[in-house]
PDB file of N, CA and C in Angstrom:
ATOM      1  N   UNK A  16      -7.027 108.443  98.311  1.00  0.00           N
ATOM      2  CA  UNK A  16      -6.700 109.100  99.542  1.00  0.00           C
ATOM      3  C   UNK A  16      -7.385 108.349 100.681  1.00  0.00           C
ATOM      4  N   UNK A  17      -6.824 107.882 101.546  1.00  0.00           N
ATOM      5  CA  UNK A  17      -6.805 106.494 102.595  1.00  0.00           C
ATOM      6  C   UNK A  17      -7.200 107.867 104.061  1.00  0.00           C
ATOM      7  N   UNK A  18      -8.398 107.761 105.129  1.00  0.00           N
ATOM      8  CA  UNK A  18      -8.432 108.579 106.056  1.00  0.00           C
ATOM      9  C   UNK A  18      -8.313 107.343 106.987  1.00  0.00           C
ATOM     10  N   UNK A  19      -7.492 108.264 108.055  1.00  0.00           N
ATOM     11  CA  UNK A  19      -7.275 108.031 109.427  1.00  0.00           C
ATOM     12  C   UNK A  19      -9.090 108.219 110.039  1.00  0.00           C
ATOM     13  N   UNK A  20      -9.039 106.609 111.048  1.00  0.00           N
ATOM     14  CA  UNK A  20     -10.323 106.157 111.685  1.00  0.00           C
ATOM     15  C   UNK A  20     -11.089 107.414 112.236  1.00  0.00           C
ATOM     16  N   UNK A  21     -10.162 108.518 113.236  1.00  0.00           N
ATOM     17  CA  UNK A  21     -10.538 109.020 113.747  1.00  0.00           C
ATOM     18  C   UNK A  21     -10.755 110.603 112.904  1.00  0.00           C
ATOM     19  N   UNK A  22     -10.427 110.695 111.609  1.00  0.00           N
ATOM     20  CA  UNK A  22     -10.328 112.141 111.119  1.00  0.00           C
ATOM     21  C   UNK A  22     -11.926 112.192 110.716  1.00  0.00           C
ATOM     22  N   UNK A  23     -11.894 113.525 110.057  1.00  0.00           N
ATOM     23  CA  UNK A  23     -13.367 114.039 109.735  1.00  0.00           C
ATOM     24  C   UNK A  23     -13.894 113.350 108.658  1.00  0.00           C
ATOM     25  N   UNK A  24     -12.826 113.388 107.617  1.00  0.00           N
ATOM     26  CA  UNK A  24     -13.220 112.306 106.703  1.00  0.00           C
ATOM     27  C   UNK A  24     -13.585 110.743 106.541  1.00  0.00           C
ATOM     28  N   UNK A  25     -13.203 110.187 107.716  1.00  0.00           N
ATOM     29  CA  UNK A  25     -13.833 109.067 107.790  1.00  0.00           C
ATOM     30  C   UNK A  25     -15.355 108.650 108.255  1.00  0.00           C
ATOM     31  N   UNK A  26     -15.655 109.677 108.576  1.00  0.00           N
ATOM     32  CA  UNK A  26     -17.477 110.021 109.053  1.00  0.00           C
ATOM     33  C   UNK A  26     -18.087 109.260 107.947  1.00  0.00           C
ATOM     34  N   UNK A  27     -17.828 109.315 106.717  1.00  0.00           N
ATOM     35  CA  UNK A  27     -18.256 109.093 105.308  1.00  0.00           C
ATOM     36  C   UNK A  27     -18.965 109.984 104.861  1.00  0.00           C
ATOM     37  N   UNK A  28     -19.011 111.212 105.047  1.00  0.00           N
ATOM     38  CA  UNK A  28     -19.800 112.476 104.547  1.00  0.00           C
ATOM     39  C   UNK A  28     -18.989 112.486 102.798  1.00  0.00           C
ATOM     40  N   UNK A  29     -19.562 112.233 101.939  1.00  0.00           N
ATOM     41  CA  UNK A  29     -18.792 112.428 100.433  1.00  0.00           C
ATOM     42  C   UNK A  29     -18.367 113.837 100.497  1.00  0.00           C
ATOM     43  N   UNK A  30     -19.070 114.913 100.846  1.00  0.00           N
ATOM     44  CA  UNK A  30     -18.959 115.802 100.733  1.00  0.00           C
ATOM     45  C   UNK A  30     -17.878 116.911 101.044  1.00  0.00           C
ATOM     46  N   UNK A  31     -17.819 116.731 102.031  1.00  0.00           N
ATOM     47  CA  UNK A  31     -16.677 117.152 103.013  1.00  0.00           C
ATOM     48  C   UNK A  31     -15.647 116.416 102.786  1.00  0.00           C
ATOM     49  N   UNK A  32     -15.400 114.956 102.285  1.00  0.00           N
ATOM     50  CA  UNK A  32     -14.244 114.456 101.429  1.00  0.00           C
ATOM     51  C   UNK A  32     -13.847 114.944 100.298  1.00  0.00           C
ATOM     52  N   UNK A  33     -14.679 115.615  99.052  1.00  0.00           N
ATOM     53  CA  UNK A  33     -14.270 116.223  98.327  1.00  0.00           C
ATOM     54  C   UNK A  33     -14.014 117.295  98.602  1.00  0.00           C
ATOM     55  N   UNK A  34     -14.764 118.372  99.075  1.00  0.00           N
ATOM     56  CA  UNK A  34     -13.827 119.419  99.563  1.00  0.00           C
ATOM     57  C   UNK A  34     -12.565 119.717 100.180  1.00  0.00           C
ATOM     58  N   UNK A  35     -12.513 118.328 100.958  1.00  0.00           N
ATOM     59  CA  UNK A  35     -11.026 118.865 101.705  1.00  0.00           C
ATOM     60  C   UNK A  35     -10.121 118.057 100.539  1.00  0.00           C
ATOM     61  N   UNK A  36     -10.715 116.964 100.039  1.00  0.00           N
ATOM     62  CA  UNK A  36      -9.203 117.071  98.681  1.00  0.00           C
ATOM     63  C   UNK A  36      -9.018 118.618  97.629  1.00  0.00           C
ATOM     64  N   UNK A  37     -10.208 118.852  97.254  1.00  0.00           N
ATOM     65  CA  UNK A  37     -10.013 120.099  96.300  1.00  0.00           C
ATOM     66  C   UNK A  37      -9.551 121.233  97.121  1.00  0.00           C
ATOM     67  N   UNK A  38      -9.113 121.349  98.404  1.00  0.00           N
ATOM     68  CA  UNK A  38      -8.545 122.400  99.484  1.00  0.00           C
ATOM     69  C   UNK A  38      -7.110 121.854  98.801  1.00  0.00           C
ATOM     70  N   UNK A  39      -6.428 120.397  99.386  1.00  0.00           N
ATOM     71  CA  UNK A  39      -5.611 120.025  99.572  1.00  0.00           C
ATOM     72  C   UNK A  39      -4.707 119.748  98.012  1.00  0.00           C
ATOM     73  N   UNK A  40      -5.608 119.724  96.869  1.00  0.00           N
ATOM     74  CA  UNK A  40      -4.810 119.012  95.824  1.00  0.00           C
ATOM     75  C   UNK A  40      -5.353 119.542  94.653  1.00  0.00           C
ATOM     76  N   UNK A  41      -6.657 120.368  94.787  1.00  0.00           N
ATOM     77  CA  UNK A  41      -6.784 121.051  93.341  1.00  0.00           C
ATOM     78  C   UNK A  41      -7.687 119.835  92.739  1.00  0.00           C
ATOM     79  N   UNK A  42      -8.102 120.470  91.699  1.00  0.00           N
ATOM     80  CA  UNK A  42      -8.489 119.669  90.534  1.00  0.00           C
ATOM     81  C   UNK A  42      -7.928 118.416  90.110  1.00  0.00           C
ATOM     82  N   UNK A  43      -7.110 118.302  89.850  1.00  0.00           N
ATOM     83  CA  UNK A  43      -5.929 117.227  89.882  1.00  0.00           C
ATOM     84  C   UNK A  43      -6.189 116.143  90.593  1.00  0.00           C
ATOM     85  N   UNK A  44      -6.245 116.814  91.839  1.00  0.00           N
ATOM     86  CA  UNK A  44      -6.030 115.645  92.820  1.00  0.00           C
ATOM     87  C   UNK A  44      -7.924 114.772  92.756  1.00  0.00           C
ATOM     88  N   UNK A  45      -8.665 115.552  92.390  1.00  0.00           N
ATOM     89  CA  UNK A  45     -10.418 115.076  91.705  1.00  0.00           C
ATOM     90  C   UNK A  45     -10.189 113.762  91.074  1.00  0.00           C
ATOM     91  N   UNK A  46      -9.445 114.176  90.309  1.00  0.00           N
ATOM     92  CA  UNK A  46      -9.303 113.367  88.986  1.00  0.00           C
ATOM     93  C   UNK A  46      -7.833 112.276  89.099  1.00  0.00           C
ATOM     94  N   UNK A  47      -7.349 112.288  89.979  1.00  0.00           N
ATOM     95  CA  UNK A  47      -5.894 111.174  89.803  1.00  0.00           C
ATOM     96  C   UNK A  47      -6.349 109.969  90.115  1.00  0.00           C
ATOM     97  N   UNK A  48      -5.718 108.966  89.352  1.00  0.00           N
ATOM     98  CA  UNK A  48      -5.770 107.803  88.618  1.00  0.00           C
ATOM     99  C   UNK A  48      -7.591 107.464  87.779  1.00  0.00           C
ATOM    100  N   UNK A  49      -7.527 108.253  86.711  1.00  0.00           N
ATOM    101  CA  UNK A  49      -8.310 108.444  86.166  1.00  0.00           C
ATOM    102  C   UNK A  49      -7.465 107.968  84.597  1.00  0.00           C
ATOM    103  N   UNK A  50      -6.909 108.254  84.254  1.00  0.00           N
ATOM    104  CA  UNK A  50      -6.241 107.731  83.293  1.00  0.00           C
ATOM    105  C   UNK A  50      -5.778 106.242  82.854  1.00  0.00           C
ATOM    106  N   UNK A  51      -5.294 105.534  83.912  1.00  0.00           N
ATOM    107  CA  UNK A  51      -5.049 104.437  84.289  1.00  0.00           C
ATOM    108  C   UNK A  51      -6.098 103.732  84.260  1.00  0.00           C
ATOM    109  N   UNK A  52      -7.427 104.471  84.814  1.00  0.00           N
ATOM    110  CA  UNK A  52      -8.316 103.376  84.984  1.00  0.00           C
ATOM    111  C   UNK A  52      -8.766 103.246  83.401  1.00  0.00           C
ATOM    112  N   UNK A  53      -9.021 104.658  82.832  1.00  0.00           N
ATOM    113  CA  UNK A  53      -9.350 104.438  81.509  1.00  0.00           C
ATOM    114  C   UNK A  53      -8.834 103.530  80.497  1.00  0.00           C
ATOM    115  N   UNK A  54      -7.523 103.767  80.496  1.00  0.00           N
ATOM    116  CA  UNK A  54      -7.029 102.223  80.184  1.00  0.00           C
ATOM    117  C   UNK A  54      -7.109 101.102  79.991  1.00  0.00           C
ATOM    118  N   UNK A  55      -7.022 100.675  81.394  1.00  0.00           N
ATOM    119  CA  UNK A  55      -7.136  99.450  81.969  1.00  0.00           C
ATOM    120  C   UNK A  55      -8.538  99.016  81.560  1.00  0.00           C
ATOM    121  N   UNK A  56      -9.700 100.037  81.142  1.00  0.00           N
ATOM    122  CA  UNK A  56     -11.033  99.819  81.095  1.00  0.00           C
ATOM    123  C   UNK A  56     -10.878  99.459  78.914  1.00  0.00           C
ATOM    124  N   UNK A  57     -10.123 100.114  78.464  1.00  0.00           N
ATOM    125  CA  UNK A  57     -10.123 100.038  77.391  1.00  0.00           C
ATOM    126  C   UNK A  57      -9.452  98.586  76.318  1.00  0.00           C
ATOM    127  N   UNK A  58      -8.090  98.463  77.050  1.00  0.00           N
ATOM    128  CA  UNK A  58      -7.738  97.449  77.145  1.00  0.00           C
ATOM    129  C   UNK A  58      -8.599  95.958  77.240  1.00  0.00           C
ATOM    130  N   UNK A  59      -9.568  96.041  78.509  1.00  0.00           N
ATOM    131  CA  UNK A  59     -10.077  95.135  78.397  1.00  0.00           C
ATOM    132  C   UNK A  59     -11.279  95.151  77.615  1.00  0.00           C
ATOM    133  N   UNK A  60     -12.212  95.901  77.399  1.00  0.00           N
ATOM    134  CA  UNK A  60     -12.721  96.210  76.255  1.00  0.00           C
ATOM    135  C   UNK A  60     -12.430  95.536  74.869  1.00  0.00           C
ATOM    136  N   UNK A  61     -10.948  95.724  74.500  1.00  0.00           N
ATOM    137  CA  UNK A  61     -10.499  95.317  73.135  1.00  0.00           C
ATOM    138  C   UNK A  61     -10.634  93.598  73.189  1.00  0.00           C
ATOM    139  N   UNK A  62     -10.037  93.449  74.106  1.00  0.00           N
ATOM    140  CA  UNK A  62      -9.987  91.924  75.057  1.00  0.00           C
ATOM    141  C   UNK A  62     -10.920  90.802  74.591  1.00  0.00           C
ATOM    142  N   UNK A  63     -12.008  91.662  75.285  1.00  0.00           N
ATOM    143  CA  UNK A  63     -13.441  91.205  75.145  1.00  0.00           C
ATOM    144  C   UNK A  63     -14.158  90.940  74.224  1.00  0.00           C
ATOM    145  N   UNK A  64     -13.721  92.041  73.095  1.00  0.00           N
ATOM    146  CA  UNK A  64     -14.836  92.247  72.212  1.00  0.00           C
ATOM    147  C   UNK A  64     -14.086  91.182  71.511  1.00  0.00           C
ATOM    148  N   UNK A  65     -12.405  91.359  70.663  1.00  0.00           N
ATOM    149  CA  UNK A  65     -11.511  90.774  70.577  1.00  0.00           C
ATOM    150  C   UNK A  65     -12.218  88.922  70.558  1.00  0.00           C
ATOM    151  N   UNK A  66     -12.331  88.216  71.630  1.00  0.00           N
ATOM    152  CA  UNK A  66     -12.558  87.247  72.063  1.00  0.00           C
ATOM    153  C   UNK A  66     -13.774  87.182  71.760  1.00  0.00           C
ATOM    154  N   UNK A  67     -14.961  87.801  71.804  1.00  0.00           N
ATOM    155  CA  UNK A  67     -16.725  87.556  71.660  1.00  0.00           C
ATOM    156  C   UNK A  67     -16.630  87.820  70.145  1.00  0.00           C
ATOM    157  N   UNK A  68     -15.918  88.093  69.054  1.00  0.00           N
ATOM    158  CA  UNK A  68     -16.065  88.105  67.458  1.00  0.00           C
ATOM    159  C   UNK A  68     -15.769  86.833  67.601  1.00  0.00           C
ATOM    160  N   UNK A  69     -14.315  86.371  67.891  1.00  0.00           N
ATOM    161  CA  UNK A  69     -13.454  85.154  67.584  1.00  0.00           C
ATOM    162  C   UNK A  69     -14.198  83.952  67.945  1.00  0.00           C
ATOM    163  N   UNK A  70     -15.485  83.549  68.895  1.00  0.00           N
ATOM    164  CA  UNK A  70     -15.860  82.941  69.591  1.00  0.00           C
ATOM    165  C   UNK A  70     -17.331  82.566  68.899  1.00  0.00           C
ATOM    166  N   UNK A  71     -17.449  84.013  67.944  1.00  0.00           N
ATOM    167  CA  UNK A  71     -19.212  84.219  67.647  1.00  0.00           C
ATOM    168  C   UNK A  71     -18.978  83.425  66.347  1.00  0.00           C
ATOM    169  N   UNK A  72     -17.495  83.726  65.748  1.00  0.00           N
ATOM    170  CA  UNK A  72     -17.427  83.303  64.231  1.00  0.00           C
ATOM    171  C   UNK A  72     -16.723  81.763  64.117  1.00  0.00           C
ATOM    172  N   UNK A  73     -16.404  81.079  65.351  1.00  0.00           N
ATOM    173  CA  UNK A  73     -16.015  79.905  65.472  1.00  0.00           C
ATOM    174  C   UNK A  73     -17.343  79.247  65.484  1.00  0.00           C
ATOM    175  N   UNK A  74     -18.008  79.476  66.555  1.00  0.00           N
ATOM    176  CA  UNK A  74     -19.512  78.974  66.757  1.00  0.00           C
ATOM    177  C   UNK A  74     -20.319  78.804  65.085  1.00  0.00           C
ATOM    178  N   UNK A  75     -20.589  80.479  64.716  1.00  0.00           N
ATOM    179  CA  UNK A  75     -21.355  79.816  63.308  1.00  0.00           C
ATOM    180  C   UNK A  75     -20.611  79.154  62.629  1.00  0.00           C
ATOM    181  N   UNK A  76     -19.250  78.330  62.179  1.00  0.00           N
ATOM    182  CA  UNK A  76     -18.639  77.748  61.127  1.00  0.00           C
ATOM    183  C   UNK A  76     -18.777  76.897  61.992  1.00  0.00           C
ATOM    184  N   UNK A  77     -18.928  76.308  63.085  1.00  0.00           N
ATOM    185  CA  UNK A  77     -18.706  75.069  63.407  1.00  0.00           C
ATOM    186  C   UNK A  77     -20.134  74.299  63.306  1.00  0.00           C
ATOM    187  N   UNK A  78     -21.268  75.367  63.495  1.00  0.00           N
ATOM    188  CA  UNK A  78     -22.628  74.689  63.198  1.00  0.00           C
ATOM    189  C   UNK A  78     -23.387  75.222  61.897  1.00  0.00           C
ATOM    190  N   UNK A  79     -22.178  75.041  61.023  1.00  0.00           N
ATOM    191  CA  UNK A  79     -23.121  75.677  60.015  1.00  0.00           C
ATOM    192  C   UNK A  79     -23.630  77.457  59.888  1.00  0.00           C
ATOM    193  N   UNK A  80     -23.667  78.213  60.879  1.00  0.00           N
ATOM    194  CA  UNK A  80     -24.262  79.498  60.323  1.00  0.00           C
ATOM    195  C   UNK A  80     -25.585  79.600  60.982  1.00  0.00           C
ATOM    196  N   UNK A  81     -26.295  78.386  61.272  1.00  0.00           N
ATOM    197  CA  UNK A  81     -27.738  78.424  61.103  1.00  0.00           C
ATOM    198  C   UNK A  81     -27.908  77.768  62.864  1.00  0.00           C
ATOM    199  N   UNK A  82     -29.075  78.561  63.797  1.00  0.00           N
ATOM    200  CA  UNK A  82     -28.753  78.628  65.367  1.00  0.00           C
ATOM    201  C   UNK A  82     -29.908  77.435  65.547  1.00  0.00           C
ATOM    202  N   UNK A  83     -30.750  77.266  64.239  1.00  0.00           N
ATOM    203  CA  UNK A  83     -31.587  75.924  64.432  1.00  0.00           C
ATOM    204  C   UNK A  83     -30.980  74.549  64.046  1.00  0.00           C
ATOM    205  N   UNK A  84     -29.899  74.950  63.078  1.00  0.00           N
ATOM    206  CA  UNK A  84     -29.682  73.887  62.791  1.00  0.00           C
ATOM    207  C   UNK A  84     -28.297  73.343  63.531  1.00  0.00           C
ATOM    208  N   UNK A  85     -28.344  72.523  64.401  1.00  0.00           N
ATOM    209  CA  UNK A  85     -27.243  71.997  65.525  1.00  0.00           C
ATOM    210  C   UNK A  85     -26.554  70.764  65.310  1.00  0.00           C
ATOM    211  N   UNK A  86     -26.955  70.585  64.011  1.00  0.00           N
ATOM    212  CA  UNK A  86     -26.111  69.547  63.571  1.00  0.00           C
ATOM    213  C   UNK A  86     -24.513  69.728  63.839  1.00  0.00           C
ATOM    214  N   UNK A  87     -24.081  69.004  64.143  1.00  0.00           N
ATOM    215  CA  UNK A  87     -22.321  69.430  63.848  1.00  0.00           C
ATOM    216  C   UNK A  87     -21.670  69.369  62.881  1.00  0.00           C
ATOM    217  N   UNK A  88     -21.413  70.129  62.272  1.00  0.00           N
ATOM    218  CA  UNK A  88     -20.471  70.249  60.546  1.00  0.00           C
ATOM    219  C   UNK A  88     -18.637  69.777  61.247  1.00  0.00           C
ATOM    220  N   UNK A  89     -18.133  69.227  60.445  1.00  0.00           N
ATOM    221  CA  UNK A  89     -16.892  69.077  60.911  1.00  0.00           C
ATOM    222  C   UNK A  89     -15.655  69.911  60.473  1.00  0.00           C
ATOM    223  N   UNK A  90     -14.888  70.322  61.086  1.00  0.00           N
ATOM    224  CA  UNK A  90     -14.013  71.226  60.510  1.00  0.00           C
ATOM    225  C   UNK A  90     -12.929  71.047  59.372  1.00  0.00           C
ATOM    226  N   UNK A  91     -12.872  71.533  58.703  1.00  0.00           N
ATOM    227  CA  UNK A  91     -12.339  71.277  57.427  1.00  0.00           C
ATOM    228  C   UNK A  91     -10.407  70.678  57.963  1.00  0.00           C
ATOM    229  N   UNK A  92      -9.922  70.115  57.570  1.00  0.00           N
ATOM    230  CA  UNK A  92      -8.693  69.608  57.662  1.00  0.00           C
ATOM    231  C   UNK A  92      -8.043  70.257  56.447  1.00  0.00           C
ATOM    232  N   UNK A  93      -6.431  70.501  57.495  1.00  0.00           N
ATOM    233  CA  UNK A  93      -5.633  71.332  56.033  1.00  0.00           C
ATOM    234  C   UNK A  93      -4.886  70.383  55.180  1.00  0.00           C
ATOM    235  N   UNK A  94      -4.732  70.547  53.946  1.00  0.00           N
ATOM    236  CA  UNK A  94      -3.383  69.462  53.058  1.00  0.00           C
ATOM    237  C   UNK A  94      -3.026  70.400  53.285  1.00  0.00           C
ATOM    238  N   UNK A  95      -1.507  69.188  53.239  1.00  0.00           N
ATOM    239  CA  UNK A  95       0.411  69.678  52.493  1.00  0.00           C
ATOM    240  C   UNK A  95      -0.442  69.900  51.044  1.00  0.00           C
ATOM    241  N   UNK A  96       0.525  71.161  50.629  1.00  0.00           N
ATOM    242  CA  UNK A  96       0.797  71.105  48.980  1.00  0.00           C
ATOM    243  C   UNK A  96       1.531  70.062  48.423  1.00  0.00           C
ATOM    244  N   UNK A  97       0.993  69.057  48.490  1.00  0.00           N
ATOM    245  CA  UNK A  97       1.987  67.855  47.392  1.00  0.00           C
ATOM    246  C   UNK A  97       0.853  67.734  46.183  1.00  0.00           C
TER     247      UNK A  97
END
């Protein structure tokens, strides 16, 4: 909810902003786009974590497993079944 420069709500009093939405819109209106954000928060979440396993378990196979030892192991190459 966007206030006009000159209304009461643009004072920045929080207070008196929530009240006049819960006058104007109820409970509801407290809480809208609350869902969406949850989402959008979850989503990237999966994302993240998603990417920081894939990233954690590339890292130890590529050095071995071991955070002292920095040698570089080389990655295994695939055969054709012939």
């Amino acid at each position: 909810m966007l206030a006009e420069k000159s209304s009461r709500l643009a004072s920045g009093n929080m207070w008196e902003a929530l009240v006049t939405i819960w006058k104007q819109r109820g409970l509801q209106g407290l809480f809208s786009g609350v869902l969406p954000r949850v989402v959008s928060l979850s989503v990237g979440g999966f994302i993240f974590l998603g990417a920081y396993e894939q990233a954690k378990y590339l890292i130890y196979y590529v050095y071995d497993g071991s955070s002292h030892n920095l040698a570089r192991t080389e990655l295994p190459t695939t055969t054709s079944g012939s």
